Amino acid sequence: MAEWLKELQGAIEAEPSLKPEDKAEALEQVGTLAKAGENPQDGALKKLSNTAVKILKGTIATLPDTAKLADACSKLLPLITKLLGI
């Protein structure tokens, strides 16, 4: 999962269509997913990670379909959510 999160983080950082504050928020959500991955049995973290996924999906919804971040999220978020059980 760490590799997927690192890939997602790189896609966020490299996305030119995101405003700096949106990048910061998206990166914060990746951090939440990382914490949940370290302790997948924690119910509070599971709830936060579910919210993080929703925020990330909302962020990419505003991007053009050609954005590499949109592609990365469509590939990685289902894998991450399955692993976290959310």
N, CA, C and O atoms as a MOPAC input file, in Angstrom:
PM7 MOZYME 1SCF
protein

 N      0.82200 1    -1.19100 1     0.00000 1
 C      0.00000 1     0.00000 1     0.00000 1
 C      0.86800 1     1.25700 1     0.00000 1
 O      0.50800 1     2.26800 1    -0.60500 1
 N      2.00400 1     1.19000 1     0.67700 1
 C      2.88600 1     2.35800 1     0.73500 1
 C      3.30900 1     2.79300 1    -0.65700 1
 O      3.42400 1     3.98700 1    -0.93000 1
 N      3.54100 1     1.82900 1    -1.53600 1
 C      3.94800 1     2.15700 1    -2.90500 1
 C      2.81900 1     2.87900 1    -3.64300 1
 O      3.06500 1     3.83300 1    -4.38200 1
 N      1.57700 1     2.42000 1    -3.43900 1
 C      0.42800 1     3.06700 1    -4.07700 1
 C      0.25800 1     4.49300 1    -3.56800 1
 O     -0.01600 1     5.41100 1    -4.34100 1
 N      0.42400 1     4.66800 1    -2.26300 1
 C      0.28800 1     6.00800 1    -1.68800 1
 C      1.38900 1     6.93900 1    -2.19000 1
 O      1.15100 1     8.12000 1    -2.44200 1
 N      2.58700 1     6.39600 1    -2.33100 1
 C      3.69400 1     7.20700 1    -2.84300 1
 C      3.42200 1     7.61200 1    -4.29700 1
 O      3.70300 1     8.74200 1    -4.69700 1
 N      2.88100 1     6.69200 1    -5.07000 1
 C      2.52700 1     7.00100 1    -6.46400 1
 C      1.44100 1     8.07000 1    -6.52200 1
 O      1.49900 1     8.99100 1    -7.33700 1
 N      0.45500 1     7.93100 1    -5.64700 1
 C     -0.62700 1     8.91000 1    -5.58600 1
 C     -0.08700 1    10.28200 1    -5.16400 1
 O     -0.46600 1    11.30500 1    -5.73300 1
 N      0.78500 1    10.29200 1    -4.17800 1
 C      1.39200 1    11.54100 1    -3.72000 1
 C      2.16700 1    12.21200 1    -4.85700 1
 O      2.06200 1    13.42300 1    -5.05300 1
 N      2.93400 1    11.43200 1    -5.59700 1
 C      3.68900 1    11.98400 1    -6.72600 1
 C      2.78100 1    12.56400 1    -7.78800 1
 O      3.08500 1    13.60600 1    -8.36800 1
 N      1.65900 1    11.89300 1    -8.05000 1
 C      0.70900 1    12.39100 1    -9.04900 1
 C      0.08300 1    13.70200 1    -8.59200 1
 O     -0.13400 1    14.60400 1    -9.40100 1
 N     -0.20600 1    13.80900 1    -7.30100 1
 C     -0.77500 1    15.05200 1    -6.76200 1
 C      0.23500 1    16.18800 1    -6.89000 1
 O     -0.09700 1    17.27500 1    -7.36100 1
 N      1.46000 1    15.92800 1    -6.47100 1
 C      2.49100 1    16.96300 1    -6.51100 1
 C      2.78700 1    17.42400 1    -7.93400 1
 O      3.13700 1    18.58500 1    -8.14900 1
 N      2.65000 1    16.52300 1    -8.90900 1
 C      2.98700 1    16.85900 1   -10.29100 1
 C      1.81300 1    17.43400 1   -11.08200 1
 O      1.99100 1    17.85700 1   -12.22400 1
 N      0.62400 1    17.45600 1   -10.49600 1
 C     -0.56600 1    17.88000 1   -11.23600 1
 C     -0.62000 1    19.40300 1   -11.37700 1
 O     -0.81900 1    20.11200 1   -10.39100 1
 N     -0.44100 1    19.90700 1   -12.60300 1
 C     -0.43600 1    21.36300 1   -12.80400 1
 C     -1.82300 1    22.00700 1   -12.70100 1
 O     -1.92700 1    23.22000 1   -12.51900 1
 N     -2.87600 1    21.21100 1   -12.81500 1
 C     -4.23600 1    21.76300 1   -12.78600 1
 C     -4.73200 1    22.07200 1   -11.38000 1
 O     -5.75100 1    22.74400 1   -11.21900 1
 N     -4.02800 1    21.59200 1   -10.36100 1
 C     -4.45700 1    21.81900 1    -8.98100 1
 C     -3.86600 1    23.10000 1    -8.41700 1
 O     -2.68600 1    23.39300 1    -8.61300 1
 N     -4.69600 1    23.85800 1    -7.71700 1
 C     -4.21400 1    25.04000 1    -6.99800 1
 C     -3.38000 1    24.56500 1    -5.80800 1
 O     -3.59400 1    23.45800 1    -5.31300 1
 N     -2.44300 1    25.37300 1    -5.34700 1
 C     -1.59500 1    24.96600 1    -4.21700 1
 C     -2.38100 1    24.52200 1    -2.98600 1
 O     -1.99600 1    23.55600 1    -2.32800 1
 N     -3.47900 1    25.21500 1    -2.66400 1
 C     -4.25200 1    24.82300 1    -1.48700 1
 C     -4.95900 1    23.48200 1    -1.70300 1
 O     -5.15000 1    22.72100 1    -0.75500 1
 N     -5.34800 1    23.19300 1    -2.94900 1
 C     -5.96300 1    21.89700 1    -3.24400 1
 C     -4.93300 1    20.77400 1    -3.17300 1
 O     -5.23800 1    19.66800 1    -2.72600 1
 N     -3.71400 1    21.06500 1    -3.61600 1
 C     -2.63200 1    20.07800 1    -3.50400 1
 C     -2.35500 1    19.76400 1    -2.03800 1
 O     -2.20800 1    18.60300 1    -1.65900 1
 N     -2.28400 1    20.81100 1    -1.21900 1
 C     -2.00900 1    20.62200 1     0.20300 1
 C     -3.09900 1    19.76600 1     0.84800 1
 O     -2.79800 1    18.86800 1     1.63400 1
 N     -4.35700 1    20.03900 1     0.52200 1
 C     -5.47200 1    19.26100 1     1.07000 1
 C     -5.40600 1    17.81200 1     0.60600 1
 O     -5.59500 1    16.89400 1     1.40400 1
 N     -5.14200 1    17.60600 1    -0.66400 1
 C     -5.06100 1    16.24000 1    -1.19900 1
 C     -3.91000 1    15.46900 1    -0.55800 1
 O     -4.05400 1    14.28800 1    -0.24300 1
 N     -2.77400 1    16.12600 1    -0.36500 1
 C     -1.63500 1    15.47200 1     0.26900 1
 C     -1.94300 1    15.12900 1     1.72800 1
 O     -1.49800 1    14.09900 1     2.23600 1
 N     -2.69400 1    15.98100 1     2.38600 1
 C     -3.11000 1    15.69900 1     3.76500 1
 C     -3.97700 1    14.43700 1     3.80100 1
 O     -3.86000 1    13.61800 1     4.71400 1
 N     -4.83800 1    14.29300 1     2.80800 1
 C     -5.71300 1    13.11700 1     2.75500 1
 C     -4.90600 1    11.84200 1     2.49200 1
 O     -5.23500 1    10.78000 1     3.02200 1
 N     -3.86200 1    11.94200 1     1.68300 1
 C     -2.97700 1    10.79400 1     1.46200 1
 C     -2.31000 1    10.40800 1     2.78200 1
 O     -2.13400 1     9.22300 1     3.06500 1
 N     -1.94300 1    11.39600 1     3.58200 1
 C     -1.37000 1    11.13500 1     4.90200 1
 C     -2.35200 1    10.40100 1     5.80600 1
 O     -1.96400 1     9.51300 1     6.56400 1
 N     -3.61400 1    10.77400 1     5.72200 1
 C     -4.64900 1    10.08700 1     6.50200 1
 C     -4.74900 1     8.62400 1     6.07700 1
 O     -4.86600 1     7.73600 1     6.92100 1
 N     -4.70300 1     8.37800 1     4.78000 1
 C     -4.75700 1     7.00100 1     4.28400 1
 C     -3.54000 1     6.20500 1     4.74700 1
 O     -3.64800 1     5.01900 1     5.05800 1
 N     -2.39000 1     6.86000 1     4.79200 1
 C     -1.16700 1     6.18300 1     5.26100 1
 C     -1.30700 1     5.78000 1     6.72400 1
 O     -0.93300 1     4.67000 1     7.10200 1
 N     -1.84500 1     6.67500 1     7.54700 1
 C     -2.05000 1     6.35500 1     8.96600 1
 C     -3.03000 1     5.19500 1     9.12300 1
 O     -2.82900 1     4.31200 1     9.95700 1
 N     -4.08400 1     5.20300 1     8.31900 1
 C     -5.06700 1     4.12100 1     8.39200 1
 C     -4.43900 1     2.80300 1     7.95200 1
 O     -4.78000 1     1.74300 1     8.47800 1
 N     -3.53300 1     2.86700 1     6.99900 1
 C     -2.86000 1     1.66400 1     6.54300 1
 C     -1.94800 1     1.07000 1     7.60300 1
 O     -1.73700 1    -0.14300 1     7.63500 1
 N     -1.41100 1     1.91200 1     8.46500 1
 C     -0.53900 1     1.44800 1     9.54300 1
 C     -1.34400 1     0.77800 1    10.65800 1
 O     -0.83000 1    -0.08300 1    11.37200 1
 N     -2.60200 1     1.17700 1    10.79900 1
 C     -3.44100 1     0.62800 1    11.86400 1
 C     -4.85500 1     0.38200 1    11.31500 1
 O     -5.78800 1     1.09600 1    11.68200 1
 N     -5.02100 1    -0.63000 1    10.43100 1
 C     -6.30400 1    -0.82400 1     9.75900 1
 C     -7.45700 1    -1.23900 1    10.67600 1
 O     -8.61300 1    -1.19200 1    10.25500 1
 N     -7.17800 1    -1.63900 1    11.90300 1
 C     -8.24300 1    -2.04300 1    12.81800 1
 C     -8.85400 1    -0.87400 1    13.57600 1
 O     -9.89200 1    -1.02700 1    14.21900 1
 N     -8.21800 1     0.29900 1    13.50600 1
 C     -8.69800 1     1.48100 1    14.21400 1
 C     -9.95000 1     2.02500 1    13.52000 1
 O     -9.87700 1     2.51700 1    12.39400 1
 N    -11.09500 1     1.93300 1    14.19700 1
 C    -12.36100 1     2.36600 1    13.62000 1
 C    -12.40100 1     3.84000 1    13.27100 1
 O    -12.96500 1     4.22300 1    12.24700 1
 N    -11.80000 1     4.67800 1    14.12300 1
 C    -11.79200 1     6.12200 1    13.86200 1
 C    -10.95900 1     6.43000 1    12.61500 1
 O    -11.35300 1     7.25500 1    11.79000 1
 N     -9.81900 1     5.77300 1    12.48200 1
 C     -8.98800 1     5.97800 1    11.29800 1
 C     -9.67400 1     5.46100 1    10.04500 1
 O     -9.52700 1     6.03900 1     8.96800 1
 N    -10.41600 1     4.38300 1    10.18300 1
 C    -11.14500 1     3.83700 1     9.03600 1
 C    -12.17800 1     4.85600 1     8.55300 1
 O    -12.34900 1     5.06100 1     7.35100 1
 N    -12.86200 1     5.48900 1     9.50500 1
 C    -13.85400 1     6.51000 1     9.14900 1
 C    -13.17200 1     7.71100 1     8.48800 1
 O    -13.66600 1     8.24200 1     7.49300 1
 N    -12.03800 1     8.13300 1     9.04600 1
 C    -11.29200 1     9.24900 1     8.45200 1
 C    -10.78100 1     8.90600 1     7.05900 1
 O    -10.76900 1     9.75600 1     6.16800 1
 N    -10.35900 1     7.65800 1     6.87600 1
 C     -9.84700 1     7.27600 1     5.56200 1
 C    -10.97600 1     7.23900 1     4.53600 1
 O    -10.75700 1     7.55100 1     3.36600 1
 N    -12.16100 1     6.86500 1     4.95600 1
 C    -13.31000 1     6.89500 1     4.05800 1
 C    -13.58600 1     8.33400 1     3.61200 1
 O    -13.85800 1     8.58800 1     2.43900 1
 N    -13.51300 1     9.26000 1     4.55400 1
 C    -13.69200 1    10.67600 1     4.23000 1
 C    -12.57200 1    11.16400 1     3.31900 1
 O    -12.81500 1    11.94100 1     2.39600 1
 N    -11.35200 1    10.71300 1     3.57400 1
 C    -10.21100 1    11.10900 1     2.74800 1
 C    -10.41100 1    10.67700 1     1.29900 1
 O    -10.10900 1    11.43500 1     0.37600 1
 N    -10.91500 1     9.47100 1     1.09900 1
 C    -11.16400 1     8.98300 1    -0.25900 1
 C    -12.22500 1     9.84900 1    -0.94100 1
 O    -12.09200 1    10.18500 1    -2.11700 1
 N    -13.26200 1    10.20400 1    -0.21100 1
 C    -14.31000 1    11.04900 1    -0.78100 1
 C    -13.75100 1    12.41600 1    -1.17600 1
 O    -14.09800 1    12.95200 1    -2.22800 1
 N    -12.89400 1    12.97000 1    -0.33800 1
 C    -12.28900 1    14.27100 1    -0.64800 1
 C    -11.39800 1    14.16400 1    -1.87600 1
 O    -11.42900 1    15.03900 1    -2.74200 1
 N    -10.60600 1    13.10300 1    -1.96100 1
 C     -9.73800 1    12.91500 1    -3.12500 1
 C    -10.56000 1    12.74200 1    -4.39900 1
 O    -10.21800 1    13.30300 1    -5.43900 1
 N    -11.63300 1    11.97400 1    -4.32200 1
 C    -12.49600 1    11.79400 1    -5.49400 1
 C    -13.12100 1    13.12100 1    -5.90700 1
 O    -13.24100 1    13.40700 1    -7.09900 1
 N    -13.51700 1    13.92600 1    -4.93700 1
 C    -14.07000 1    15.24100 1    -5.23800 1
 C    -13.04400 1    16.15700 1    -5.87400 1
 O    -13.36400 1    16.94500 1    -6.76400 1
 N    -11.81600 1    16.04900 1    -5.41400 1
 C    -10.73800 1    16.86900 1    -5.97000 1
 C    -10.48700 1    16.51100 1    -7.42400 1
 O    -10.33600 1    17.39700 1    -8.26500 1
 N    -10.44200 1    15.22700 1    -7.72400 1
 C    -10.15200 1    14.84400 1    -9.11000 1
 C    -11.34200 1    15.07000 1   -10.03100 1
 O    -11.17600 1    15.14300 1   -11.24900 1
 N    -12.53900 1    15.18100 1    -9.46500 1
 C    -13.72100 1    15.41600 1   -10.29500 1
 C    -13.64400 1    16.75700 1   -11.01200 1
 O    -14.27900 1    16.94400 1   -12.05100 1
 N    -12.87700 1    17.68400 1   -10.46800 1
 C    -12.76400 1    19.01200 1   -11.07600 1
 C    -11.67300 1    19.07400 1   -12.14300 1
 O    -11.53800 1    20.07800 1   -12.84200 1
 N    -10.89600 1    17.99900 1   -12.26500 1
 C     -9.77600 1    17.99200 1   -13.20500 1
 C    -10.21200 1    17.52800 1   -14.58900 1
 O    -11.18500 1    16.78600 1   -14.72700 1
 N     -9.48800 1    17.96900 1   -15.60900 1
 C     -9.77800 1    17.44500 1   -16.94700 1
 C     -9.47300 1    15.94900 1   -17.00000 1
 O     -8.61100 1    15.45600 1   -16.27200 1
 N    -10.18200 1    15.24000 1   -17.86200 1
 C     -9.98700 1    13.79200 1   -17.96500 1
 C     -8.56700 1    13.41400 1   -18.36800 1
 O     -8.13300 1    12.28600 1   -18.13600 1
 N     -7.85400 1    14.34000 1   -18.96000 1
 C     -6.48900 1    14.05500 1   -19.38700 1
 C     -5.47100 1    14.20100 1   -18.25800 1
 O     -4.29300 1    13.89800 1   -18.44600 1
 N     -5.90900 1    14.65700 1   -17.10200 1
 C     -4.99500 1    14.85600 1   -15.97600 1
 C     -4.44300 1    13.51200 1   -15.49800 1
 O     -5.18800 1    12.54800 1   -15.31900 1
 N     -3.14900 1    13.46700 1   -15.29800 1
 C     -2.51000 1    12.24000 1   -14.82700 1
 C     -3.00300 1    11.86300 1   -13.42800 1
 O     -3.08100 1    10.67900 1   -13.10100 1
 N     -3.33100 1    12.84500 1   -12.61300 1
 C     -3.84400 1    12.57500 1   -11.27300 1
 C     -5.17300 1    11.83200 1   -11.34500 1
 O     -5.40200 1    10.89800 1   -10.57800 1
 N     -6.04200 1    12.23700 1   -12.25300 1
 C     -7.32900 1    11.55700 1   -12.40800 1
 C     -7.10800 1    10.10000 1   -12.77400 1
 O     -7.79500 1     9.21600 1   -12.26200 1
 N     -6.16400 1     9.85100 1   -13.64400 1
 C     -5.84400 1     8.48100 1   -14.04300 1
 C     -5.28200 1     7.69100 1   -12.86000 1
 O     -5.67400 1     6.54800 1   -12.62800 1
 N     -4.36700 1     8.30500 1   -12.12000 1
 C     -3.75400 1     7.63700 1   -10.97100 1
 C     -4.80400 1     7.31000 1    -9.91400 1
 O     -4.80000 1     6.21300 1    -9.35500 1
 N     -5.69000 1     8.24300 1    -9.64000 1
 C     -6.72300 1     8.01400 1    -8.62400 1
 C     -7.69500 1     6.91900 1    -9.05100 1
 O     -8.10100 1     6.08900 1    -8.23700 1
 N     -8.06100 1     6.92100 1   -10.31200 1
 C     -9.01000 1     5.89700 1   -10.76000 1
 C     -8.39300 1     4.50700 1   -10.67400 1
 O     -9.10800 1     3.51600 1   -10.52700 1
 N     -7.07800 1     4.43200 1   -10.76400 1
 C     -6.39500 1     3.15100 1   -10.65800 1
 C     -6.09100 1     2.78600 1    -9.20400 1
 O     -6.27300 1     1.63600 1    -8.80500 1
 N     -5.63100 1     3.75200 1    -8.41600 1
 C     -5.11100 1     3.46500 1    -7.07900 1
 C     -6.15800 1     3.47700 1    -5.97000 1
 O     -6.09300 1     2.65100 1    -5.06000 1
 N     -7.10800 1     4.38400 1    -6.02400 1
 C     -8.07800 1     4.47700 1    -4.92100 1
 C     -8.87900 1     3.19000 1    -4.72200 1
 O     -9.09600 1     2.80100 1    -3.57400 1
 N     -9.33200 1     2.50500 1    -5.78300 1
 C    -10.02500 1     1.23300 1    -5.53100 1
 C     -9.13300 1     0.18900 1    -4.84600 1
 O     -9.60800 1    -0.57700 1    -4.00800 1
 N     -7.86400 1     0.16000 1    -5.19600 1
 C     -6.93300 1    -0.77500 1    -4.55700 1
 C     -6.75200 1    -0.43900 1    -3.08100 1
 O     -6.77000 1    -1.32300 1    -2.22400 1
 N     -6.57900 1     0.83800 1    -2.79700 1
 C     -6.36000 1     1.29900 1    -1.42100 1
 C     -7.60200 1     1.04700 1    -0.57300 1
 O     -7.49800 1     0.55000 1     0.54900 1
 N     -8.77100 1     1.38600 1    -1.10000 1
 C     -9.99300 1     1.20500 1    -0.31000 1
 C    -10.26900 1    -0.26800 1    -0.04700 1
 O    -10.75600 1    -0.63000 1     1.02400 1
 N     -9.96400 1    -1.10700 1    -1.00900 1
 C    -10.16400 1    -2.55300 1    -0.80500 1
 C     -9.23600 1    -3.05600 1     0.30400 1
 O     -9.64500 1    -3.83700 1     1.16400 1
 N     -7.99400 1    -2.60100 1     0.27100 1
 C     -7.03600 1    -3.01600 1     1.28000 1
 C     -7.44700 1    -2.54100 1     2.67000 1
 O     -7.27000 1    -3.26200 1     3.65200 1
 N     -7.99100 1    -1.33700 1     2.75300 1
 C     -8.42800 1    -0.78000 1     4.04000 1
 C     -9.79400 1    -1.30800 1     4.47400 1
 O    -10.19500 1    -1.13500 1     5.62500 1
 N    -10.49700 1    -1.94500 1     3.55900 1
 C    -11.81800 1    -2.46600 1     3.89000 1
 C    -12.87400 1    -1.39100 1     4.01700 1
 O    -13.77900 1    -1.49800 1     4.84500 1
 N    -12.76500 1    -0.35700 1     3.20300 1
 C    -13.75300 1     0.72100 1     3.25400 1
 C    -14.47100 1     0.83000 1     1.91400 1
 O    -15.34600 1     1.68100 1     1.75000 1

